CSV table of C-alpha atoms in Angstrom, one decimal:
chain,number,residue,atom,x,y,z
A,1238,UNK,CA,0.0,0.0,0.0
A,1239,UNK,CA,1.5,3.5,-0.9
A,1240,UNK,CA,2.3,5.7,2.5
A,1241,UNK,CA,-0.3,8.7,0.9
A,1242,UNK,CA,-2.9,5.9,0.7
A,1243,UNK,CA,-2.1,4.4,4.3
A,1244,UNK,CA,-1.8,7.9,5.7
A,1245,UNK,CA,-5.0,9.2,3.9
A,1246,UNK,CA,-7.0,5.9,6.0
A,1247,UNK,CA,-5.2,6.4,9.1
A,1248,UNK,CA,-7.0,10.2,9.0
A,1249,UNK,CA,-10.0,8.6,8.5
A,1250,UNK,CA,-9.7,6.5,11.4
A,1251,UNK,CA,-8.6,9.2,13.8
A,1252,UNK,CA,-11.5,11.7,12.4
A,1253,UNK,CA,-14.3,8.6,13.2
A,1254,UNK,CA,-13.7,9.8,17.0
A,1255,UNK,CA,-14.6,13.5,16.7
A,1256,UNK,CA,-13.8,16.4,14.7
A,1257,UNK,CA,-9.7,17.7,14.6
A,1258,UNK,CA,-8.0,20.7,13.2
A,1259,UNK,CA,-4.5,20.1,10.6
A,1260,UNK,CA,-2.6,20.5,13.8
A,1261,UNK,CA,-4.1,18.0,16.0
A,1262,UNK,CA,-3.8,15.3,13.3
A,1263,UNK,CA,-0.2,15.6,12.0
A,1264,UNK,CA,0.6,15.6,15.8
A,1265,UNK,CA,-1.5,12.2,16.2
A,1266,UNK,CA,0.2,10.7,13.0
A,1267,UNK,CA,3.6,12.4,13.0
A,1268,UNK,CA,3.5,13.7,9.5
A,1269,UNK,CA,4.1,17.1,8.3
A,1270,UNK,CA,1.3,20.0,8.5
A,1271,UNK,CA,1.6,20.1,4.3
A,1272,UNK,CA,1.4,16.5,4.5
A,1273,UNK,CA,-2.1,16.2,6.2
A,1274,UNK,CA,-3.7,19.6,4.3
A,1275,UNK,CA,-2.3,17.9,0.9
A,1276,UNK,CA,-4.0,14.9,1.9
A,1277,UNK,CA,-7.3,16.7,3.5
A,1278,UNK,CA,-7.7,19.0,0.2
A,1279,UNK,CA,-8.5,15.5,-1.4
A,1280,UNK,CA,-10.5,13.9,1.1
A,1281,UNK,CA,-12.4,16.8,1.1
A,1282,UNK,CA,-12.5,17.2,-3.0
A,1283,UNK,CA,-14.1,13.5,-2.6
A,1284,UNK,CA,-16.7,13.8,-0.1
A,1285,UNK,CA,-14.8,11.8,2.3
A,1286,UNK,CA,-14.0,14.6,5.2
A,1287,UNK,CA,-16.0,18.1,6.0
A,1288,UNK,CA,-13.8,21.1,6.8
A,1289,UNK,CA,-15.9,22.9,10.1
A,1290,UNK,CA,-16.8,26.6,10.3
A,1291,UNK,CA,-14.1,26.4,12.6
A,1292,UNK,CA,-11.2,25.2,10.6
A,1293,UNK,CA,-11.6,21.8,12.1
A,1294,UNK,CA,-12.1,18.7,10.1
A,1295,UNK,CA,-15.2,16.1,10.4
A,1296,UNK,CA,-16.0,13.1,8.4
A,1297,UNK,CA,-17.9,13.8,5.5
A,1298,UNK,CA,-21.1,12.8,3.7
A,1299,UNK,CA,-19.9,10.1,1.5
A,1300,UNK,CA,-17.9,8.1,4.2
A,1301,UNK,CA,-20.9,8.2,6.3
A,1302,UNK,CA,-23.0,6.6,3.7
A,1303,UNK,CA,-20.8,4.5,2.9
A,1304,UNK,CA,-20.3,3.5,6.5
A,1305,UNK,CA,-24.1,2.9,7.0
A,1306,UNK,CA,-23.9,1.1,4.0
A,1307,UNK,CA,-21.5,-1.6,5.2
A,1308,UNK,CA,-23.4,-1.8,8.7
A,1309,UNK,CA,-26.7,-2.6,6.6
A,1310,UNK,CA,-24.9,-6.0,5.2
A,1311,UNK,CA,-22.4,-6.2,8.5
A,1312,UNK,CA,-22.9,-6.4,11.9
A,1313,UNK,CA,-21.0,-8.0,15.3
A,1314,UNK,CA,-23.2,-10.9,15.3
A,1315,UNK,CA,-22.1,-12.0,12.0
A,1316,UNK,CA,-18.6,-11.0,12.8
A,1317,UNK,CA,-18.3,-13.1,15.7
A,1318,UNK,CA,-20.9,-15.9,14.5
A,1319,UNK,CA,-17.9,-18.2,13.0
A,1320,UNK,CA,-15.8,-17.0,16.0
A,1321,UNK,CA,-18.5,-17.9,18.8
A,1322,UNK,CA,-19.2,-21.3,17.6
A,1323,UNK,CA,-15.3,-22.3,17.2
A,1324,UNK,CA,-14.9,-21.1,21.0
A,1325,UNK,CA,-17.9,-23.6,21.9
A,1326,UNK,CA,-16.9,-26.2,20.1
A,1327,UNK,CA,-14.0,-26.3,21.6
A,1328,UNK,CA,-14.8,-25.4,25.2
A,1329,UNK,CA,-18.3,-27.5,25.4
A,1330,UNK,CA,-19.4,-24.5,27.7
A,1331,UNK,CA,-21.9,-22.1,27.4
A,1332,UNK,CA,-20.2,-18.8,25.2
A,1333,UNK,CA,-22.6,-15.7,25.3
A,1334,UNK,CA,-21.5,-12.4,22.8
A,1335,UNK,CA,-23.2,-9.2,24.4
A,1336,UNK,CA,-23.0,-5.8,23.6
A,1337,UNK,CA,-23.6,-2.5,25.6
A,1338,UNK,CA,-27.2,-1.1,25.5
A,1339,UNK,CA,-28.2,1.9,27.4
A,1340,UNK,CA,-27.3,1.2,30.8
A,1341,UNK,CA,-27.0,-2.7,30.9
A,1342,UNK,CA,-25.9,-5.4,28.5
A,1343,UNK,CA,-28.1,-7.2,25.8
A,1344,UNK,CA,-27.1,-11.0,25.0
A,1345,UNK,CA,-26.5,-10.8,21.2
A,1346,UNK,CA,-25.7,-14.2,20.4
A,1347,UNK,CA,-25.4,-18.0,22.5
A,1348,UNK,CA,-24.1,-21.4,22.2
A,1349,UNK,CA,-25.6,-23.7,24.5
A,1350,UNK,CA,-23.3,-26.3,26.7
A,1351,UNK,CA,-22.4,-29.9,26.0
A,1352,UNK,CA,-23.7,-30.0,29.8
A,1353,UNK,CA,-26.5,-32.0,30.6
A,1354,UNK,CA,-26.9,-28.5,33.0
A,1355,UNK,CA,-28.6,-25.4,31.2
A,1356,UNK,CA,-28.6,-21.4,31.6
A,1357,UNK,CA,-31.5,-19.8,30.9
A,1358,UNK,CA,-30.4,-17.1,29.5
A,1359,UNK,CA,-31.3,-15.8,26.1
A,1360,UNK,CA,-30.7,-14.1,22.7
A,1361,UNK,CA,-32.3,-10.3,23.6
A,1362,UNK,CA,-32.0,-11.1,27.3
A,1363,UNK,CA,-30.4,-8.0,29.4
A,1364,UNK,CA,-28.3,-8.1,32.4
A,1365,UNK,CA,-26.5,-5.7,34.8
A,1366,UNK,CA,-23.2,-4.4,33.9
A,1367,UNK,CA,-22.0,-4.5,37.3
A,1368,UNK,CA,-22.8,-8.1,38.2
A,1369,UNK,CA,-21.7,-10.0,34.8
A,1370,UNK,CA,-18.2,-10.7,33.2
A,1371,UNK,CA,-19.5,-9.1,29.6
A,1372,UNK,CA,-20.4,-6.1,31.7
A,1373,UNK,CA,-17.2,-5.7,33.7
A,1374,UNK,CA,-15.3,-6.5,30.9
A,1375,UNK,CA,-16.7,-3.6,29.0
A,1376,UNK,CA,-17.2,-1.3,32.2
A,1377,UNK,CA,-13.4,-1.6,32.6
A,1378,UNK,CA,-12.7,-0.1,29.1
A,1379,UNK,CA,-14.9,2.8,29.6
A,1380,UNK,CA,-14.1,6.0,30.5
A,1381,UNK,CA,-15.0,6.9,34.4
A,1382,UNK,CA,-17.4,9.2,34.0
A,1383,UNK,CA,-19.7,7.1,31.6
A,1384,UNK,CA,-19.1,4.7,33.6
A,1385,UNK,CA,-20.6,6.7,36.7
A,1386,UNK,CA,-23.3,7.6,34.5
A,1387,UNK,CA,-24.3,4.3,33.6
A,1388,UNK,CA,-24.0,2.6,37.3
A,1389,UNK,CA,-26.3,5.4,38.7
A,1390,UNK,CA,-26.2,6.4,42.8
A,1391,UNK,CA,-24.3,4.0,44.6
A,1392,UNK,CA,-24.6,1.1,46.6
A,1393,UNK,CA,-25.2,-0.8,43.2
A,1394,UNK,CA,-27.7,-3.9,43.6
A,1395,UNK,CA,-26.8,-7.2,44.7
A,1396,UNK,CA,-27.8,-10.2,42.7
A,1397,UNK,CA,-25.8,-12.8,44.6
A,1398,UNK,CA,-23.8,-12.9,47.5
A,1399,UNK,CA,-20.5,-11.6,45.7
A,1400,UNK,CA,-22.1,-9.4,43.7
A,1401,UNK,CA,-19.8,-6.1,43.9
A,1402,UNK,CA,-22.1,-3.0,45.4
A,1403,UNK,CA,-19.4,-1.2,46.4
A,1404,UNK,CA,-18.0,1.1,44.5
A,1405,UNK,CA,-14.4,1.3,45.6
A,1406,UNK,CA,-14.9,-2.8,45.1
A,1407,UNK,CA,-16.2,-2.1,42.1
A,1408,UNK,CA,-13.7,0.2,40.4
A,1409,UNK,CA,-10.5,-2.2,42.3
A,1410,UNK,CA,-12.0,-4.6,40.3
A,1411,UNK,CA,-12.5,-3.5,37.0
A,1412,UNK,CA,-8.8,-1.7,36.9
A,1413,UNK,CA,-7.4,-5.6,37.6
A,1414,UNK,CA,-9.7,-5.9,34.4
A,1415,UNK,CA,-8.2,-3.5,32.5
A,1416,UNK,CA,-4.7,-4.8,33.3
A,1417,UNK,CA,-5.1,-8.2,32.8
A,1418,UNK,CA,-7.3,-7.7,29.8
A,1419,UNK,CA,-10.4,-10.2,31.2
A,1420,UNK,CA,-12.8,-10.5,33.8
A,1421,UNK,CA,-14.2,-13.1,36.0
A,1422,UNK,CA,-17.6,-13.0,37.1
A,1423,UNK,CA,-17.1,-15.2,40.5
A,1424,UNK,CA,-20.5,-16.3,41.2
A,1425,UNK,CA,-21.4,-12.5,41.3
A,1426,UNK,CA,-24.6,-12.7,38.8
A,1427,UNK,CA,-25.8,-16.3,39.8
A,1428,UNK,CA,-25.1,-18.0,42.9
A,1429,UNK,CA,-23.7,-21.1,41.5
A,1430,UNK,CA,-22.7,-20.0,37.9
A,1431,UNK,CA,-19.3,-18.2,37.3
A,1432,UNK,CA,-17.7,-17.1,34.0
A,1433,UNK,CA,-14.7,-15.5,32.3
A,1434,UNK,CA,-15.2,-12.7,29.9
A,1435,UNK,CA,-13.1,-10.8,27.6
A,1436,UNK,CA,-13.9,-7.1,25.6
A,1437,UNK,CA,-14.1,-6.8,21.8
A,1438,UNK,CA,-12.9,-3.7,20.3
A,1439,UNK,CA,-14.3,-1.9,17.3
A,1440,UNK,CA,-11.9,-0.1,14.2
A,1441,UNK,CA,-11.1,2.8,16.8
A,1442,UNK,CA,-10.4,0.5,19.8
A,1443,UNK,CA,-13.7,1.8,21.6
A,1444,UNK,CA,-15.2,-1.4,23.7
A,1445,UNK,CA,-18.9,-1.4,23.8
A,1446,UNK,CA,-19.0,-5.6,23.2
A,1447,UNK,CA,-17.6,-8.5,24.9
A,1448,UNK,CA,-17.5,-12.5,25.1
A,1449,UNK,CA,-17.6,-15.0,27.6
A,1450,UNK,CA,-17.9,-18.8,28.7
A,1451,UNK,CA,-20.0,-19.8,31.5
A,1452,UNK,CA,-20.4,-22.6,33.7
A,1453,UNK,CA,-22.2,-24.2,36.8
A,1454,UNK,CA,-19.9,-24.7,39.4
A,1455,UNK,CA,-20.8,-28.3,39.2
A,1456,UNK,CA,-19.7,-28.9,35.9
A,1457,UNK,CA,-16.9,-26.4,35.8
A,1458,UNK,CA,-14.8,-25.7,38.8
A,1459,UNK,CA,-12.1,-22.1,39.0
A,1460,UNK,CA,-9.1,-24.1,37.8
A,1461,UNK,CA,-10.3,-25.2,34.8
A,1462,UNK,CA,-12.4,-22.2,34.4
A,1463,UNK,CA,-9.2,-20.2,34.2
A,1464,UNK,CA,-7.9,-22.6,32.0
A,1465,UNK,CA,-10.1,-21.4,29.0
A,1466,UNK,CA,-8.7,-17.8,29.3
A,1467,UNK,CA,-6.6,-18.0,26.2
A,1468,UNK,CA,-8.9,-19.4,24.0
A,1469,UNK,CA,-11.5,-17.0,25.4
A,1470,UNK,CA,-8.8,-13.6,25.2
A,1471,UNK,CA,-7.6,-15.1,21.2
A,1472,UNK,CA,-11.3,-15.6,20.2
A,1473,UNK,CA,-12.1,-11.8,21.6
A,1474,UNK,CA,-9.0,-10.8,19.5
A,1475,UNK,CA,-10.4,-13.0,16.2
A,1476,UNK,CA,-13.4,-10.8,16.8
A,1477,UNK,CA,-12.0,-7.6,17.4
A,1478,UNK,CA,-9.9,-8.2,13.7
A,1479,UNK,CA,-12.9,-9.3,11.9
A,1480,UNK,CA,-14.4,-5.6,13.0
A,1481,UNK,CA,-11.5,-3.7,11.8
A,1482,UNK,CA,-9.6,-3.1,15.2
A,1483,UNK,CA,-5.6,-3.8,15.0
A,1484,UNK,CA,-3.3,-4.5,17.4
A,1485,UNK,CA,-0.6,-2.0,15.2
């Protein structure tokens, strides 16, 4: 790929997050001022980017079509569809994909155990972001004052006995998230059901989705819960590529 092409996406990507001025941008990807406006003149000339009363620079008309376009034909369940199924397969554990919605989580997508032992949850279900692994693992990704926003007052409600209701708890716990890059949900949702969850990113990095295998205590005790970690953290990764995200 030619750098003016690569460079010419990489503006793209940095203008999906908000508007910027020439400055801003050749600061973000270390290329000369003349560089970017070169490069902006003909994202502009195209329809691609939107120069702001205020000398800033948007995304423009034609990559938002274009965007809405692709999301039409494309979205994370049929990203992670393939993805979800593999990580089943190869767990024989209940996998749940879930994305953010509003102020609590919404169960997108589910492969049922091998177990003779069933959840009950469900595609459209919702669930607390406080008291789930999909929920912490996005929570921790978040920046703290959505994340206030969407937990509401304090103490937060208890579901189970270790459900986290503290907030202190609460934020202790979801910065070991953010470290370690997955959460556990230790019996915190359901009394006898724990999981392991890991976040998905989108094209920018933003985390709004996340994955996770779940088991009855019974059937699945912490060792071996912990074991499926890496396959859980590589199939968020998978995911996270199908959506445009890179590591680089």
């Amino acid at each position: 790929m030619s750098s003016s092409v690569q460079r010419a996406l990489h503006i793209l990507v940095e203008l999906s997050s908000g508007p910027l001025t020439i400055s801003e941008l050749g600061r973000r990807l270390d290329v000369h001022r003349t560089t970017s406006l070169r490069l902006l003149r003909t994202l502009e000339e195209e329809r691609f980017v939107r120069r702001t009363e205020d000398g800033r620079y948007r995304i423009g008309p034609l990559m938002a079509a274009l965007s809405h376009e692709a999301l039409e034909g494309f979205d994370l369940r049929t990203a992670a569809y393939e993805h979800v199924r593999a990580l089943g397969s190869a767990t024989g554990h209940t996998v749940h994909l879930a994305a953010l919605d509003g102020d609590s989580i919404v169960y997108l997508d589910k492969v049922e155990s091998r177990q003779s032992i069933r959840m009950y949850s469900y595609v459209g279900a919702r669930a607390p972001l406080h008291a789930t692994g999909v929920g912490k693992a996005i929570l921790a990704h978040l920046d703290p004052q959505e994340r206030e926003t969407l937990l509401g007052t304090p103490p937060y409600r208890g579901y189970a006995p270790n459900t986290r209701t503290d907030p202190d708890d609460l934020a202790a716990d979801l910065a070991r998230i953010a470290e370690q890059g997955w959460a556990l949900d230790d019996f915190e949702h359901e009394e006898f059901i724990h999981c392991v969850a890991a976040p998905i990113k989108g094209v920018t990095g933003k985390v709004d989705a996340a994955v996770s295998v779940s088991a009855p205590e019974v059937t699945l005790d912490r060792q071996g819960l912990l074991g499926l970690v890496g396959e859980l953290t590589s199939t968020a990764e998978a995911i996270s590529e199908e959506l445009g995200w890179s590591r680089t």
